[in-house]
């Protein structure tokens, strides 16, 4: 074997243009290609369907999704949205105008992913068509001068040219190359999965965006808060809130019944992370449709929803609900219910109201109503001095209930909707006791005698409540599949190399055969050199290098040529190689 080089510089050759077809990427233009509106339209289309613009749009889409993760969304938790608006009254109107509470259905977010859709489609269709054309065509014929390729090898053999090319064709096909034997040479190509991975990545992004778009158009979410022992049917009248879409309304709700049997919450009570949540588990009963005989048991935990029909039920909140009984001055029970109190901090200091709208006649003989506002403290301190009513721990280690009493008109008879978690005191008067606003601190089982003969309030005990999000999103599976395939396609496009190998065998006038091998890869890699070297070694069985023939001068390495036959400038390299045997004769060679 006379020589093997891995020179990285490929001199231009008119017959090597086939190497440019290693990629099926569309050609980009630097500017408008016409005059007037049509020319600008063509230029804008080429820019929109370029890879650069597609990546920019994909980056913008990821940036646009950030507000949807940081700001409560109407489609996910309506109550959180209302709470956030109440806490940020200054910027809430601005956010509403910018559609930041409905990010994923906003005009600006829709514009980004629609443009990304168009960009991907305009890139995928021509790219796929070009790739199909490459697969249907034969590998490009061998260039006239294989020694000008970055990686090549050559030797003389006594085997016939037909035998050499047939053996090379067989060996290349055995290595997985798509080979074509014609005209005394073999052209082989491998690494088509690189472009397959590229196309798969683009198609997967298309599927990912399609799944997201479908879920935006055909999804719906509802919210429901349930106290232990309560249940509900999944209808619009029993949901606390519901947000539908164009193709999913309240008539499309999946029919099922769900009941919260009990709720388990555990918190760390020692160490630096004292108070951190360790377990939230909702034990439920449910059945699909209207057949109660198909009742099943299940559990719902954080990030582990329960799937019922085409909907998933997520656990999104938890708190406490005191059991309160109100009696009038005659001792009649006018109110008895479990009242959910809403957490205000990490220790579940919770606020809530009680509305005894059916109180009846007050001590002064006129019809009146009672209202109570207060705090539920799962772990109350020994004293509120300097702090006010707060909880020290989210668990129910020392529960207490703080209440303030009001009498008057609650406004419930006006017919106008009210927030069940707020007390409108505009027509109420706070009861007085010993010249101070009437208030009481109660432990479970304790009662409070209201001033002026208004009756009593008893804190019977408490239960836990959980809030659920009922979500119907049909495009999630499509989006997940697209994301997985996109990763696989990206791996293929990054790690699979497109490469070509040519083998030519030419009969020499003086007898014997000149064997030439050359390889070309799309990107710089040592793999093509390794494959060419292995092929050259395997070919020795069918085309062994001749030892009794002197190779022609043009086939010898530079260090074996006489000094007078070296081109200008190469004699100095030969002298240098003679002085230093370890220095390569060709200073540009990698070997």
mmCIF file of C-alpha atoms in Angstrom, residues 133-358:
data_model
loop_
_atom_site.group_PDB
_atom_site.id
_atom_site.type_symbol
_atom_site.label_atom_id
_atom_site.label_comp_id
_atom_site.label_asym_id
_atom_site.label_seq_id
_atom_site.Cartn_x
_atom_site.Cartn_y
_atom_site.Cartn_z
ATOM 1 C CA UNK A 133 -35.381 12.404 -4.814
ATOM 2 C CA UNK A 134 -31.987 11.636 -3.257
ATOM 3 C CA UNK A 135 -33.204 8.215 -2.085
ATOM 4 C CA UNK A 136 -34.542 7.357 -5.537
ATOM 5 C CA UNK A 137 -31.310 8.300 -7.296
ATOM 6 C CA UNK A 138 -28.075 6.341 -7.341
ATOM 7 C CA UNK A 139 -25.041 7.533 -5.377
ATOM 8 C CA UNK A 140 -23.049 10.048 -7.490
ATOM 9 C CA UNK A 141 -20.345 8.584 -9.701
ATOM 10 C CA UNK A 142 -16.730 8.700 -8.640
ATOM 11 C CA UNK A 143 -14.889 11.957 -9.386
ATOM 12 C CA UNK A 144 -12.141 11.779 -12.010
ATOM 13 C CA UNK A 145 -9.348 12.401 -9.511
ATOM 14 C CA UNK A 146 -9.961 10.529 -6.262
ATOM 15 C CA UNK A 147 -6.625 11.600 -4.813
ATOM 16 C CA UNK A 148 -7.978 15.138 -4.452
ATOM 17 C CA UNK A 149 -10.484 13.941 -1.843
ATOM 18 C CA UNK A 150 -9.771 14.676 1.842
ATOM 19 C CA UNK A 151 -9.231 10.982 2.587
ATOM 20 C CA UNK A 152 -7.850 8.596 -0.030
ATOM 21 C CA UNK A 153 -5.702 5.529 -0.531
ATOM 22 C CA UNK A 154 -4.092 3.871 -3.589
ATOM 23 C CA UNK A 155 -2.053 0.764 -4.417
ATOM 24 C CA UNK A 156 -1.256 -1.628 -7.237
ATOM 25 C CA UNK A 157 -2.489 -5.186 -7.392
ATOM 26 C CA UNK A 158 -2.325 -8.103 -9.745
ATOM 27 C CA UNK A 159 -6.079 -8.775 -9.512
ATOM 28 C CA UNK A 160 -8.412 -7.969 -12.393
ATOM 29 C CA UNK A 161 -10.307 -4.653 -12.186
ATOM 30 C CA UNK A 162 -13.649 -6.468 -12.369
ATOM 31 C CA UNK A 163 -12.715 -8.626 -9.400
ATOM 32 C CA UNK A 164 -11.599 -5.597 -7.385
ATOM 33 C CA UNK A 165 -14.759 -3.586 -8.000
ATOM 34 C CA UNK A 166 -16.992 -6.602 -7.364
ATOM 35 C CA UNK A 167 -15.247 -7.240 -4.037
ATOM 36 C CA UNK A 168 -15.498 -3.559 -3.093
ATOM 37 C CA UNK A 169 -19.204 -3.538 -3.987
ATOM 38 C CA UNK A 170 -19.801 -6.599 -1.838
ATOM 39 C CA UNK A 171 -17.841 -5.257 1.151
ATOM 40 C CA UNK A 172 -19.518 -1.853 1.047
ATOM 41 C CA UNK A 173 -23.002 -3.367 0.938
ATOM 42 C CA UNK A 174 -22.023 -5.600 3.846
ATOM 43 C CA UNK A 175 -21.118 -2.470 5.822
ATOM 44 C CA UNK A 176 -24.556 -0.974 5.222
ATOM 45 C CA UNK A 177 -23.657 1.357 2.354
ATOM 46 C CA UNK A 178 -25.990 1.887 -0.565
ATOM 47 C CA UNK A 179 -23.577 0.972 -3.369
ATOM 48 C CA UNK A 180 -23.716 1.200 -7.149
ATOM 49 C CA UNK A 181 -21.275 -0.584 -9.453
ATOM 50 C CA UNK A 182 -20.825 0.917 -12.909
ATOM 51 C CA UNK A 183 -18.107 2.061 -15.287
ATOM 52 C CA UNK A 184 -15.261 0.310 -13.504
ATOM 53 C CA UNK A 185 -15.916 2.071 -10.192
ATOM 54 C CA UNK A 186 -18.095 1.720 -7.124
ATOM 55 C CA UNK A 187 -19.997 4.646 -5.605
ATOM 56 C CA UNK A 188 -21.383 4.114 -2.101
ATOM 57 C CA UNK A 189 -23.250 6.296 0.340
ATOM 58 C CA UNK A 190 -24.277 5.913 3.981
ATOM 59 C CA UNK A 191 -25.816 7.995 6.772
ATOM 60 C CA UNK A 192 -29.273 8.681 5.375
ATOM 61 C CA UNK A 193 -30.670 8.447 8.898
ATOM 62 C CA UNK A 194 -29.042 11.804 9.569
ATOM 63 C CA UNK A 195 -31.458 13.516 7.216
ATOM 64 C CA UNK A 196 -34.260 11.241 8.446
ATOM 65 C CA UNK A 197 -33.522 12.458 11.959
ATOM 66 C CA UNK A 198 -33.517 16.036 10.708
ATOM 67 C CA UNK A 199 -36.904 15.617 9.043
ATOM 68 C CA UNK A 200 -38.217 13.712 12.068
ATOM 69 C CA UNK A 201 -37.205 16.612 14.294
ATOM 70 C CA UNK A 202 -39.090 19.097 12.110
ATOM 71 C CA UNK A 203 -42.161 16.861 11.802
ATOM 72 C CA UNK A 204 -42.141 16.287 15.565
ATOM 73 C CA UNK A 205 -42.092 20.007 16.222
ATOM 74 C CA UNK A 206 -45.027 20.278 13.851
ATOM 75 C CA UNK A 207 -46.834 17.535 15.801
ATOM 76 C CA UNK A 208 -45.923 19.210 19.089
ATOM 77 C CA UNK A 209 -47.409 22.500 17.991
ATOM 78 C CA UNK A 210 -50.390 20.706 16.467
ATOM 79 C CA UNK A 211 -51.107 18.921 19.731
ATOM 80 C CA UNK A 212 -50.844 22.181 21.609
ATOM 81 C CA UNK A 213 -53.165 23.927 19.150
ATOM 82 C CA UNK A 214 -55.699 21.100 19.329
ATOM 83 C CA UNK A 215 -55.690 21.127 23.118
ATOM 84 C CA UNK A 216 -56.240 24.898 23.035
ATOM 85 C CA UNK A 217 -59.245 24.506 20.749
ATOM 86 C CA UNK A 218 -60.833 21.365 22.200
ATOM 87 C CA UNK A 219 -60.035 21.456 25.910
ATOM 88 C CA UNK A 220 -61.866 22.581 29.011
ATOM 89 C CA UNK A 221 -61.155 22.920 32.715
ATOM 90 C CA UNK A 222 -63.358 23.125 35.772
ATOM 91 C CA UNK A 223 -62.722 23.672 39.460
ATOM 92 C CA UNK A 224 -64.342 22.067 42.480
ATOM 93 C CA UNK A 225 -63.716 22.437 46.211
ATOM 94 C CA UNK A 226 -64.949 19.562 48.376
ATOM 95 C CA UNK A 227 -64.914 18.991 52.112
ATOM 96 C CA UNK A 228 -64.325 15.494 53.443
ATOM 97 C CA UNK A 229 -67.496 13.478 52.960
ATOM 98 C CA UNK A 230 -68.847 15.645 50.130
ATOM 99 C CA UNK A 231 -69.268 14.645 46.498
ATOM 100 C CA UNK A 232 -70.483 16.126 43.235
ATOM 101 C CA UNK A 233 -71.604 15.204 39.724
ATOM 102 C CA UNK A 234 -69.483 16.616 36.905
ATOM 103 C CA UNK A 235 -72.070 19.025 35.550
ATOM 104 C CA UNK A 236 -71.876 22.742 34.935
ATOM 105 C CA UNK A 237 -74.314 23.464 37.795
ATOM 106 C CA UNK A 238 -72.152 21.715 40.401
ATOM 107 C CA UNK A 239 -68.732 22.954 39.329
ATOM 108 C CA UNK A 240 -67.378 26.034 41.096
ATOM 109 C CA UNK A 241 -66.043 27.390 37.807
ATOM 110 C CA UNK A 242 -65.640 26.219 34.224
ATOM 111 C CA UNK A 243 -63.656 27.453 31.228
ATOM 112 C CA UNK A 244 -64.433 25.971 27.839
ATOM 113 C CA UNK A 245 -63.034 26.444 24.357
ATOM 114 C CA UNK A 246 -64.335 26.650 20.823
ATOM 115 C CA UNK A 247 -64.892 22.903 20.461
ATOM 116 C CA UNK A 248 -65.506 21.993 24.103
ATOM 117 C CA UNK A 249 -68.420 23.472 26.033
ATOM 118 C CA UNK A 250 -70.375 22.648 29.163
ATOM 119 C CA UNK A 251 -72.455 20.120 27.217
ATOM 120 C CA UNK A 252 -69.279 18.120 26.482
ATOM 121 C CA UNK A 253 -68.327 17.485 30.137
ATOM 122 C CA UNK A 254 -67.476 13.864 30.864
ATOM 123 C CA UNK A 255 -70.250 12.370 33.007
ATOM 124 C CA UNK A 256 -68.987 11.023 36.330
ATOM 125 C CA UNK A 257 -69.498 11.268 40.090
ATOM 126 C CA UNK A 258 -66.662 12.017 42.506
ATOM 127 C CA UNK A 259 -66.670 12.005 46.322
ATOM 128 C CA UNK A 260 -63.883 12.984 48.723
ATOM 129 C CA UNK A 261 -63.817 10.342 51.459
ATOM 130 C CA UNK A 262 -60.937 11.771 53.461
ATOM 131 C CA UNK A 263 -57.825 13.829 53.063
ATOM 132 C CA UNK A 264 -54.380 13.118 54.534
ATOM 133 C CA UNK A 265 -51.772 15.839 54.975
ATOM 134 C CA UNK A 266 -48.396 15.486 56.662
ATOM 135 C CA UNK A 267 -45.750 18.125 57.377
ATOM 136 C CA UNK A 268 -42.194 17.901 58.678
ATOM 137 C CA UNK A 269 -42.205 18.886 62.342
ATOM 138 C CA UNK A 270 -38.457 19.009 63.061
ATOM 139 C CA UNK A 271 -35.270 20.329 61.516
ATOM 140 C CA UNK A 272 -34.520 23.214 59.185
ATOM 141 C CA UNK A 273 -37.433 22.334 56.902
ATOM 142 C CA UNK A 274 -40.016 22.332 59.638
ATOM 143 C CA UNK A 275 -43.458 22.901 58.160
ATOM 144 C CA UNK A 276 -42.559 21.601 54.691
ATOM 145 C CA UNK A 277 -45.237 19.464 53.079
ATOM 146 C CA UNK A 278 -44.490 15.759 52.967
ATOM 147 C CA UNK A 279 -47.787 14.206 51.920
ATOM 148 C CA UNK A 280 -51.063 15.330 50.365
ATOM 149 C CA UNK A 281 -53.381 12.423 49.545
ATOM 150 C CA UNK A 282 -57.065 12.609 48.651
ATOM 151 C CA UNK A 283 -58.895 9.294 48.978
ATOM 152 C CA UNK A 284 -61.931 9.359 46.720
ATOM 153 C CA UNK A 285 -64.806 7.283 45.386
ATOM 154 C CA UNK A 286 -66.045 7.685 41.827
ATOM 155 C CA UNK A 287 -67.986 6.118 39.008
ATOM 156 C CA UNK A 288 -68.442 6.966 35.354
ATOM 157 C CA UNK A 289 -71.809 7.688 33.820
ATOM 158 C CA UNK A 290 -74.853 7.183 36.022
ATOM 159 C CA UNK A 291 -74.378 3.579 37.145
ATOM 160 C CA UNK A 292 -73.667 3.703 40.904
ATOM 161 C CA UNK A 293 -72.965 -0.034 40.952
ATOM 162 C CA UNK A 294 -69.632 0.670 39.218
ATOM 163 C CA UNK A 295 -68.318 2.638 42.195
ATOM 164 C CA UNK A 296 -64.525 2.570 42.445
ATOM 165 C CA UNK A 297 -61.976 3.814 44.946
ATOM 166 C CA UNK A 298 -58.936 5.856 44.053
ATOM 167 C CA UNK A 299 -56.325 8.276 45.312
ATOM 168 C CA UNK A 300 -55.258 11.658 43.986
ATOM 169 C CA UNK A 301 -51.905 13.161 44.880
ATOM 170 C CA UNK A 302 -49.887 16.140 43.711
ATOM 171 C CA UNK A 303 -48.749 15.494 40.116
ATOM 172 C CA UNK A 304 -50.582 12.155 40.185
ATOM 173 C CA UNK A 305 -54.063 12.862 38.807
ATOM 174 C CA UNK A 306 -56.971 10.473 38.592
ATOM 175 C CA UNK A 307 -58.176 9.770 35.062
ATOM 176 C CA UNK A 308 -61.933 9.369 34.698
ATOM 177 C CA UNK A 309 -63.174 8.935 31.152
ATOM 178 C CA UNK A 310 -61.556 11.608 29.013
ATOM 179 C CA UNK A 311 -60.775 13.907 31.955
ATOM 180 C CA UNK A 312 -58.018 14.065 34.526
ATOM 181 C CA UNK A 313 -58.684 15.237 38.076
ATOM 182 C CA UNK A 314 -55.743 17.082 39.642
ATOM 183 C CA UNK A 315 -55.254 17.957 43.314
ATOM 184 C CA UNK A 316 -54.377 21.662 43.451
ATOM 185 C CA UNK A 317 -55.216 22.912 46.958
ATOM 186 C CA UNK A 318 -55.914 22.015 50.565
ATOM 187 C CA UNK A 319 -57.176 23.684 53.742
ATOM 188 C CA UNK A 320 -59.417 23.431 56.786
ATOM 189 C CA UNK A 321 -63.158 23.834 57.170
ATOM 190 C CA UNK A 322 -64.566 24.562 60.663
ATOM 191 C CA UNK A 323 -67.948 23.099 61.578
ATOM 192 C CA UNK A 324 -70.030 25.986 62.998
ATOM 193 C CA UNK A 325 -73.479 26.080 64.593
ATOM 194 C CA UNK A 326 -75.430 29.322 65.160
ATOM 195 C CA UNK A 327 -78.507 29.529 67.414
ATOM 196 C CA UNK A 328 -80.822 32.516 67.843
ATOM 197 C CA UNK A 329 -81.929 34.027 71.121
ATOM 198 C CA UNK A 330 -84.666 31.368 71.469
ATOM 199 C CA UNK A 331 -82.150 28.532 71.144
ATOM 200 C CA UNK A 332 -83.236 27.495 67.658
ATOM 201 C CA UNK A 333 -80.544 26.378 65.256
ATOM 202 C CA UNK A 334 -80.469 28.892 62.395
ATOM 203 C CA UNK A 335 -77.204 27.798 60.824
ATOM 204 C CA UNK A 336 -75.162 24.578 60.853
ATOM 205 C CA UNK A 337 -72.589 23.874 58.183
ATOM 206 C CA UNK A 338 -68.975 23.119 57.319
ATOM 207 C CA UNK A 339 -67.319 26.353 56.190
ATOM 208 C CA UNK A 340 -64.104 26.204 54.087
ATOM 209 C CA UNK A 341 -61.546 28.779 55.197
ATOM 210 C CA UNK A 342 -58.948 29.853 52.634
ATOM 211 C CA UNK A 343 -55.203 29.686 53.472
ATOM 212 C CA UNK A 344 -53.296 32.980 53.450
ATOM 213 C CA UNK A 345 -49.745 31.817 54.119
ATOM 214 C CA UNK A 346 -47.505 28.746 54.207
ATOM 215 C CA UNK A 347 -48.632 27.920 57.766
ATOM 216 C CA UNK A 348 -52.261 27.809 56.565
ATOM 217 C CA UNK A 349 -53.471 30.820 58.517
ATOM 218 C CA UNK A 350 -56.936 30.813 56.951
ATOM 219 C CA UNK A 351 -59.725 33.343 56.593
ATOM 220 C CA UNK A 352 -63.429 32.739 56.088
ATOM 221 C CA UNK A 353 -66.945 34.015 56.705
ATOM 222 C CA UNK A 354 -70.218 32.623 58.019
ATOM 223 C CA UNK A 355 -73.519 34.010 56.696
ATOM 224 C CA UNK A 356 -76.583 33.181 58.824
ATOM 225 C CA UNK A 357 -79.093 34.635 56.372
ATOM 226 C CA UNK A 358 -82.041 32.736 57.941
#
